[in-house]
Coordinates of C-alpha atoms and ligand atoms in Angstrom, one line a residue:
M242 CA -9.3 -7.1 27.3
G243 CA -8.1 -4.4 25.0
R244 CA -8.4 -1.1 26.8
N245 CA -4.7 -0.2 27.4
V246 CA -2.2 -1.5 25.0
V247 CA 1.6 -1.6 24.7
V248 CA 3.1 -1.4 21.2
L249 CA 6.7 -2.4 21.1
G250 CA 9.5 -3.7 18.9
A251 CA 9.7 -7.5 18.5
Q252 CA 13.3 -7.5 17.1
W253 CA 16.3 -5.1 17.5
G254 CA 14.4 -1.8 17.0
D255 CA 13.5 0.1 13.8
E256 CA 10.6 -2.2 13.2
G257 CA 8.3 0.7 12.2
K258 CA 6.7 1.4 15.6
G259 CA 6.3 5.1 14.8
K260 CA 3.9 4.4 12.0
V261 CA 2.0 1.7 14.0
V262 CA 1.5 4.0 17.0
D263 CA 0.3 6.7 14.7
L264 CA -2.0 4.3 13.0
V265 CA -3.7 3.0 16.2
A266 CA -3.5 6.2 18.3
R267 CA -7.0 7.3 17.3
H268 CA -8.4 4.5 19.5
F269 CA -6.7 6.0 22.6
D270 CA -6.8 9.2 24.7
V271 CA -3.2 9.2 25.9
V272 CA 0.1 8.0 24.4
V273 CA 3.0 7.5 26.7
R274 CA 6.7 6.6 26.2
Y275 CA 8.1 4.4 29.0
Q276 CA 11.8 4.1 28.4
G277 CA 14.8 5.2 26.4
G278 CA 15.6 8.7 25.3
H279 CA 16.5 10.4 22.0
N280 CA 18.4 7.3 20.9
A281 CA 15.0 6.3 19.5
G282 CA 14.0 7.6 16.1
H283 CA 10.4 7.1 15.1
T284 CA 9.7 8.0 11.5
V285 CA 6.2 8.9 10.7
R286 CA 5.0 10.0 7.3
I287 CA 1.7 11.8 7.0
Q288 CA 0.4 13.0 3.7
G289 CA 3.9 13.1 2.2
R290 CA 5.4 15.0 5.2
Q291 CA 8.0 13.2 7.2
F292 CA 8.5 13.6 11.0
I293 CA 11.3 12.0 12.9
L294 CA 10.3 11.8 16.6
K295 CA 13.0 11.0 19.1
L296 CA 11.5 11.8 22.5
V297 CA 8.0 13.0 21.9
P298 CA 5.5 10.2 21.6
S299 CA 4.2 9.7 18.1
G300 CA 0.7 10.3 19.4
I301 CA 1.4 14.0 19.3
L302 CA 0.8 14.0 15.6
C303 CA -2.8 13.0 16.0
G304 CA -3.4 15.5 18.7
K305 CA -3.3 13.1 21.6
L306 CA -2.3 13.8 25.2
S307 CA 1.4 12.8 25.1
V308 CA 3.5 11.8 28.0
I309 CA 7.2 11.3 28.5
G310 CA 7.2 8.8 31.4
N311 CA 9.5 8.5 34.4
G312 CA 11.4 5.6 32.7
L313 CA 13.0 7.9 30.2
V314 CA 16.3 9.8 30.2
V315 CA 15.7 13.3 28.7
D316 CA 18.2 15.6 27.1
P317 CA 16.4 18.9 27.5
G318 CA 18.2 20.5 24.6
A319 CA 17.1 17.7 22.3
L320 CA 13.6 17.8 23.6
L321 CA 13.2 21.6 23.1
E322 CA 14.7 21.3 19.6
E323 CA 12.1 18.6 18.8
I324 CA 9.3 20.7 20.2
D325 CA 10.4 23.7 18.2
A326 CA 10.5 21.6 15.0
L327 CA 7.0 20.2 15.6
E328 CA 5.6 23.6 16.3
A329 CA 7.3 25.0 13.2
A330 CA 5.5 22.3 11.3
G331 CA 2.2 23.4 12.8
V332 CA 1.8 20.6 15.3
E333 CA 0.3 21.8 18.6
V334 CA 2.5 20.7 21.5
R335 CA 1.8 23.1 24.4
G336 CA -0.8 21.8 26.7
R337 CA -0.6 18.4 25.1
L338 CA 2.9 17.2 26.1
F339 CA 3.8 16.4 29.7
V340 CA 7.2 15.2 31.0
S341 CA 7.5 13.2 34.2
N342 CA 9.1 15.0 37.1
R343 CA 10.9 11.7 37.8
A344 CA 12.5 11.3 34.4
H345 CA 16.3 11.6 34.5
V346 CA 18.2 14.4 32.9
I347 CA 21.0 13.8 30.4
F348 CA 23.9 16.2 30.5
P349 CA 26.6 16.8 27.8
F350 CA 29.2 15.1 30.1
H351 CA 27.2 11.9 29.8
R352 CA 28.0 11.9 26.1
T353 CA 31.7 12.6 26.9
L354 CA 31.9 9.7 29.4
E355 CA 30.2 7.3 26.9
R356 CA 33.5 7.5 25.0
M357 CA 35.2 5.8 28.0
T358 CA 33.6 2.5 27.0
E359 CA 33.0 3.1 23.3
A360 CA 36.3 4.4 22.2
R361 CA 38.9 2.8 24.4
P362 CA 41.1 -0.1 23.3
G363 CA 40.3 -3.3 24.9
R364 CA 36.7 -2.4 25.7
L365 CA 33.7 -4.1 24.1
A366 CA 32.3 -1.3 22.0
I367 CA 28.5 -1.6 21.8
G368 CA 28.1 0.8 18.8
T369 CA 25.8 3.1 20.8
T370 CA 23.9 6.1 19.4
S371 CA 26.4 8.3 21.4
R372 CA 23.6 10.2 23.0
G373 CA 24.7 9.7 26.6
I374 CA 21.9 7.3 27.3
G375 CA 23.9 4.5 29.1
P376 CA 25.9 6.9 31.3
C377 CA 22.7 8.7 32.4
Y378 CA 21.0 5.4 33.3
E379 CA 24.2 4.5 35.2
D380 CA 23.8 7.6 37.3
K381 CA 20.1 6.8 37.8
V382 CA 20.8 3.3 39.2
A383 CA 23.8 4.5 41.2
R384 CA 21.4 7.0 42.9
R385 CA 23.3 10.1 41.9
G386 CA 21.2 11.0 38.9
I387 CA 19.4 14.3 38.5
R388 CA 15.7 14.2 37.7
M389 CA 13.4 16.7 36.1
A390 CA 12.0 17.7 39.5
D391 CA 15.6 18.4 40.7
L392 CA 16.3 20.5 37.7
L393 CA 13.3 22.7 38.4
D394 CA 14.3 23.2 42.0
R395 CA 17.2 25.7 41.6
E396 CA 18.9 25.5 45.0
N397 CA 18.7 21.7 45.1
F398 CA 19.8 21.5 41.4
R399 CA 23.0 23.5 42.1
Q400 CA 24.0 21.3 44.9
L401 CA 23.3 18.0 43.1
Y402 CA 24.8 19.3 39.9
D403 CA 28.1 20.5 41.4
A404 CA 28.6 17.2 43.2
L405 CA 27.9 15.2 40.1
A406 CA 30.1 17.5 38.0
E407 CA 33.0 17.0 40.4
D408 CA 32.7 13.2 40.1
K409 CA 32.6 13.4 36.3
E410 CA 35.6 15.6 36.1
V411 CA 37.6 13.1 38.2
V412 CA 36.6 10.3 35.9
R413 CA 37.2 12.2 32.8
A414 CA 40.6 13.3 33.8
A415 CA 41.6 9.9 35.1
F416 CA 40.7 8.2 31.8
R417 CA 41.9 11.1 29.7
I418 CA 38.7 11.4 27.8
G419 CA 38.0 14.4 25.7
E420 CA 38.8 18.0 26.5
P421 CA 38.1 19.7 29.9
V422 CA 34.3 20.3 30.3
D423 CA 33.0 23.8 31.1
F424 CA 30.7 22.6 33.9
A425 CA 29.6 26.1 34.9
A426 CA 28.4 26.9 31.4
I427 CA 26.4 23.7 31.3
R428 CA 24.8 24.5 34.6
K429 CA 23.7 27.9 33.4
Q430 CA 22.3 26.5 30.2
Y431 CA 20.4 23.9 32.1
E432 CA 18.9 26.5 34.4
E433 CA 17.6 28.2 31.3
Y434 CA 16.2 25.0 29.9
A435 CA 14.5 24.5 33.3
E436 CA 12.4 27.6 32.8
R437 CA 11.3 26.5 29.3
L438 CA 10.4 23.0 30.5
R439 CA 8.7 24.0 33.7
P440 CA 5.1 24.2 32.3
M441 CA 5.4 20.7 30.9
V442 CA 6.8 18.9 33.9
C443 CA 4.5 17.2 36.4
D444 CA 3.7 14.0 38.2
T445 CA 2.8 12.0 35.2
A446 CA 2.1 8.9 37.2
K447 CA -0.7 10.8 38.8
L448 CA -1.8 12.3 35.5
L449 CA -2.0 8.8 34.0
N450 CA -3.8 7.2 36.9
D451 CA -6.3 10.0 37.0
A452 CA -6.9 9.4 33.3
L453 CA -7.4 5.7 34.0
R454 CA -9.9 6.5 36.7
A455 CA -11.8 8.8 34.3
G456 CA -12.1 5.8 31.8
R457 CA -9.5 7.1 29.3
R458 CA -7.5 4.6 27.2
I459 CA -3.7 4.6 27.3
L460 CA -1.3 3.5 24.6
F461 CA 2.2 2.7 25.8
E462 CA 4.8 3.3 23.1
G463 CA 7.9 1.3 23.3
A464 CA 11.3 2.4 21.9
Q465 CA 14.2 0.3 20.6
G466 CA 13.1 -3.4 20.7
T467 CA 12.9 -6.5 22.9
M468 CA 16.4 -7.8 21.8
L469 CA 17.8 -4.4 23.0
D470 CA 16.3 -4.7 26.4
V471 CA 18.8 -4.5 29.2
D472 CA 17.6 -7.8 30.9
H473 CA 16.2 -9.9 28.0
G474 CA 18.2 -8.7 25.0
T475 CA 21.5 -9.7 23.6
Y476 CA 23.4 -8.4 26.6
P477 CA 25.8 -6.6 26.7
F478 CA 24.9 -5.4 23.2
V479 CA 21.7 -3.8 24.4
T480 CA 20.4 -0.4 25.4
S481 CA 20.2 0.5 29.1
S482 CA 16.5 0.5 29.7
S483 CA 13.6 -2.0 29.9
A484 CA 12.2 -2.0 26.4
V485 CA 10.0 -5.0 27.0
A486 CA 6.3 -4.8 27.8
G487 CA 7.1 -5.2 31.5
G488 CA 8.9 -1.9 31.3
A489 CA 5.6 -0.1 30.6
P490 CA 4.2 -0.1 34.2
I491 CA 7.7 0.6 35.7
G492 CA 8.4 3.4 33.3
T493 CA 5.0 5.2 33.7
G494 CA 3.7 4.5 37.2
V495 CA 0.5 2.7 36.2
P496 CA -0.1 -0.6 37.9
P497 CA 0.7 -3.8 35.8
T498 CA -3.0 -4.7 36.0
A499 CA -3.8 -1.6 33.9
V500 CA -1.9 -3.0 30.9
H501 CA -4.4 -5.2 29.0
A502 CA -2.8 -6.2 25.7
V503 CA 0.6 -6.2 24.0
V504 CA 1.2 -5.7 20.3
G505 CA 4.6 -6.6 18.8
V506 CA 5.9 -4.8 15.7
S507 CA 8.2 -6.8 13.4
K508 CA 9.7 -6.3 10.1
A509 CA 9.1 -9.1 7.5
Y510 CA 12.9 -9.5 7.6
L511 CA 15.5 -8.4 10.2
T512 CA 17.8 -5.5 10.9
R513 CA 20.2 -4.4 13.6
V514 CA 22.2 -1.2 14.2
G515 CA 25.4 -1.2 16.2
A516 CA 27.4 -4.2 17.3
G517 CA 26.4 -7.6 18.7
P518 CA 25.3 -11.1 17.5
F519 CA 22.9 -11.4 14.7
P520 CA 22.5 -15.0 13.6
T521 CA 20.6 -14.4 10.4
E522 CA 22.6 -11.5 9.1
A523 CA 23.0 -11.6 5.3
F524 CA 26.5 -10.6 4.2
D525 CA 25.9 -11.2 0.5
E526 CA 24.3 -9.1 -2.2
R527 CA 20.9 -10.1 -1.0
G528 CA 21.6 -8.4 2.3
E529 CA 22.7 -5.4 0.3
A530 CA 19.5 -5.5 -1.6
L531 CA 17.4 -5.5 1.6
R532 CA 19.3 -2.4 2.8
R533 CA 18.9 -0.6 -0.5
V534 CA 15.3 -1.3 -1.2
G535 CA 14.3 -1.1 2.5
V536 CA 16.3 2.2 2.9
E537 CA 17.9 0.7 6.0
F538 CA 19.8 3.6 7.4
G539 CA 19.5 4.8 11.1
A540 CA 16.8 7.5 11.7
V541 CA 19.0 9.0 14.4
T542 CA 22.6 8.3 13.4
G543 CA 22.3 7.7 9.7
R544 CA 24.3 4.5 10.1
P545 CA 23.7 1.7 7.6
R546 CA 21.7 -1.0 9.3
R547 CA 22.8 -4.6 9.2
C548 CA 20.2 -6.7 7.3
G549 CA 19.2 -10.3 7.4
W550 CA 16.4 -12.9 7.3
F551 CA 13.4 -13.4 9.4
D552 CA 14.3 -15.3 12.5
I553 CA 11.5 -17.5 14.0
P554 CA 13.3 -18.6 17.2
L555 CA 13.9 -14.9 17.9
L556 CA 10.3 -14.0 17.4
R557 CA 9.1 -17.0 19.5
Y558 CA 11.4 -15.7 22.2
T559 CA 10.2 -12.1 22.1
A560 CA 6.6 -13.3 22.0
M561 CA 7.2 -15.3 25.1
I562 CA 8.9 -12.4 27.0
N563 CA 6.2 -9.9 26.0
G564 CA 3.1 -12.1 25.6
F565 CA 2.2 -10.6 22.2
D566 CA -1.6 -10.7 21.5
S567 CA -1.0 -9.8 17.9
L568 CA 1.8 -8.8 15.5
V569 CA 2.1 -6.0 13.0
M570 CA 4.3 -7.0 10.1
T571 CA 6.1 -4.1 8.4
K572 CA 8.0 -3.6 5.1
L573 CA 6.7 -6.7 3.4
D574 CA 7.2 -5.0 0.1
V575 CA 11.0 -5.0 0.5
L576 CA 10.8 -8.8 -0.1
D577 CA 8.9 -8.4 -3.4
Q578 CA 12.3 -8.6 -5.3
F579 CA 13.4 -12.1 -4.3
D580 CA 12.9 -15.4 -6.1
E581 CA 13.2 -17.2 -2.8
I582 CA 13.3 -16.0 0.7
P583 CA 15.3 -17.8 3.5
V584 CA 13.6 -18.0 6.9
C585 CA 15.4 -19.2 9.9
V586 CA 13.3 -21.9 11.6
A587 CA 15.6 -23.1 14.3
Y588 CA 19.0 -22.5 16.0
R589 CA 21.7 -25.1 16.2
L590 CA 24.5 -24.8 18.7
G591 CA 27.4 -27.2 19.1
G592 CA 25.8 -29.5 16.5
R593 CA 22.4 -29.7 18.3
E594 CA 19.1 -27.9 17.9
I595 CA 18.3 -25.7 20.9
D596 CA 15.0 -24.2 22.0
E597 CA 16.3 -21.5 24.3
M598 CA 17.8 -18.1 23.5
P599 CA 21.5 -18.3 24.4
A600 CA 22.4 -16.0 27.3
T601 CA 26.0 -15.2 26.5
H602 CA 27.1 -13.2 23.6
R603 CA 29.7 -15.9 22.8
A604 CA 27.0 -18.6 22.5
M605 CA 24.7 -16.3 20.5
T606 CA 27.5 -15.6 18.1
A607 CA 28.1 -19.3 17.7
V608 CA 24.5 -20.1 16.8
E609 CA 23.9 -21.6 13.4
P610 CA 20.6 -20.7 11.9
V611 CA 18.7 -23.5 10.2
Y612 CA 17.0 -22.1 7.1
E613 CA 13.9 -23.1 5.1
M614 CA 13.6 -21.5 1.7
L615 CA 10.2 -20.0 0.9
P616 CA 9.2 -19.1 -2.6
G617 CA 9.2 -15.4 -3.4
W618 CA 6.2 -13.8 -5.1
R619 CA 8.0 -11.4 -7.5
S620 CA 5.1 -9.0 -7.7
P621 CA 4.6 -5.6 -6.1
T622 CA 2.8 -5.5 -2.7
A623 CA 3.7 -1.8 -2.0
G624 CA 0.7 0.2 -1.1
L625 CA -1.8 -2.7 -1.1
T626 CA -4.7 -2.2 1.4
R627 CA -6.6 -5.5 1.1
Y628 CA -5.4 -8.9 2.3
E629 CA -7.0 -10.7 -0.7
D630 CA -5.0 -8.5 -3.1
L631 CA -1.7 -9.9 -1.7
P632 CA 0.0 -12.4 -4.0
P633 CA -0.8 -16.0 -2.8
R634 CA 2.9 -16.6 -2.1
A635 CA 3.1 -13.5 0.1
R636 CA 0.1 -14.8 2.0
D637 CA 1.8 -18.2 2.3
Y638 CA 4.9 -16.4 3.7
L639 CA 2.9 -14.6 6.3
N640 CA 0.9 -17.7 7.2
F641 CA 4.2 -19.7 7.6
L642 CA 5.6 -17.1 10.0
E643 CA 2.3 -16.8 11.9
E644 CA 2.0 -20.6 12.4
R645 CA 5.6 -21.0 13.5
I646 CA 5.6 -18.1 15.9
G647 CA 2.2 -18.9 17.3
V648 CA 0.9 -15.4 17.3
E649 CA -1.5 -13.9 14.7
I650 CA -0.3 -11.3 12.2
G651 CA -3.2 -8.8 12.6
C652 CA -1.9 -6.0 10.4
I653 CA 0.6 -5.7 7.5
S654 CA 2.2 -2.5 6.6
T655 CA 2.9 -2.0 2.9
G656 CA 4.5 1.4 2.9
P657 CA 5.3 4.4 5.1
E658 CA 1.9 6.2 4.7
R659 CA -1.0 5.7 7.1
E660 CA -3.2 4.4 4.2
Q661 CA -0.6 1.8 3.1
T662 CA -1.9 -0.8 5.5
I663 CA -3.7 -4.1 5.4
W664 CA -5.9 -5.1 8.3
R665 CA -6.6 -8.8 8.6
P666 CA -10.4 -9.2 8.6
G667 CA -11.6 -10.7 11.9
C668 CA -8.2 -10.4 13.6
K669 CA -7.8 -10.1 17.4
L670 CA -5.9 -6.9 16.9
L671 CA -8.9 -5.1 15.5
E672 CA -11.0 -6.5 18.2
L673 CA -8.7 -5.3 21.0
L674 CA -8.3 -1.8 19.4
E675 CA -12.0 -1.3 18.9
R676 CA -13.1 -2.4 22.3
Ligands
IMP1980 P1 22.3 3.3 23.2 O1 20.8 3.1 23.4 O2 22.7 4.6 22.5 O3 23.1 3.1 24.5 O4 22.8 2.1 22.2 C1 22.8 0.8 22.6 C2 22.5 -0.1 21.4 O5 21.1 0.0 21.1 C3 23.3 0.2 20.1 O6 23.5 -1.1 19.4 C4 22.3 1.0 19.3 O7 22.6 1.0 17.9 C5 21.0 0.4 19.7 N1 19.9 1.3 19.6 C6 19.5 2.3 20.5 N2 18.4 2.9 20.1 C7 18.0 2.3 19.0 C8 16.9 2.5 18.1 O8 16.0 3.3 18.3 N3 16.8 1.6 17.1 C9 17.7 0.7 16.8 N4 18.8 0.5 17.6 C10 18.9 1.3 18.7

């Protein structure tokens, strides 16, 4: 069962999904994003050229039919800017990129209102990407959101927009957030965006289901990561969408039975951007070394990422929620520098070992990680392409993780370029991609 596959983050995002999607996309006909917005930043390096994709699926770089599903929130300005940048770099976008008519539209006032929770004393600041993602999803769930189809229907758009604008102005003024917003100017700008977007917007659920019927293979590209999922992540320090594999059918309109396999992407250590509990965070100079060697700075916001050690209980949890068939391990080479490498093998809470992921942020913050020290290999792995060329201790490290998580590590990324990749001979991942 390997026809249609979800690739998603097994940690807190930034696992290197962009590279992995780019790597496997040649096995598929269509690549579709199913949640999030331009809070995501997928960095893909091809022959020395770097692309940072925020909304457009990474599959566009291999000429695949690329779809922005209904589960996304789309900032039209950001999308058009990204399309312009791709076209300027010689990537063909027109006729290859389609946007769901049911995707919700982000407006500048969503960003303004984000400051209501992020920058007010006494509120729990999440440390969001400040892209208006949360407030747009709030409008979606509150059933007052504006979708792509509404944006393209001028009469309807004006009516919906003016009603929404009135609500937002009341809230903005009541909470004294920012400066007055020029709602009329925004409306005019969005009417212009609508004309540029019109040729790309369609019923992508139909497009995808037609593709399935025609025997095409679909790759579902997750954004953020499982621990940032609104239901299963470290709530409330999460994003506002369903980043888990279960989000794929909801965010695209294909039936759940059309998703056949799930691949998790994980770093060989752990990072997190923004606030929230992080049991294995390393505050010492080794954490600093992970950040420096791993160049751990946000692709979208440039913020330094918090760095820490591999967390087996967390991976076991995300494997359970998503049902990973295989894992791709990225950035192994960042660990080349250490004499020994701590790995968290269990959580303790209130003096006892626990085998559940705590539900509250208070409990998650109180978790004490139990570490095992694994010997480092102190030799370069960057750029290796064959499993047998890995230092034996690096292989021991991977075997240890694999055994404890209970999911195979099918592929190891040893650098940002496509070629800097090790495929495990005989792994399930190769089998499910090649089927
Ligand atoms: P939001 O998605 O902008 O609302 O941010 C919510 C949380 O998710 C914050 O902690 C962000 O740092 C985090 N986040 C959102 N997108 C990404 C991503 O692509 N990678 C890593 N963290 C992200």
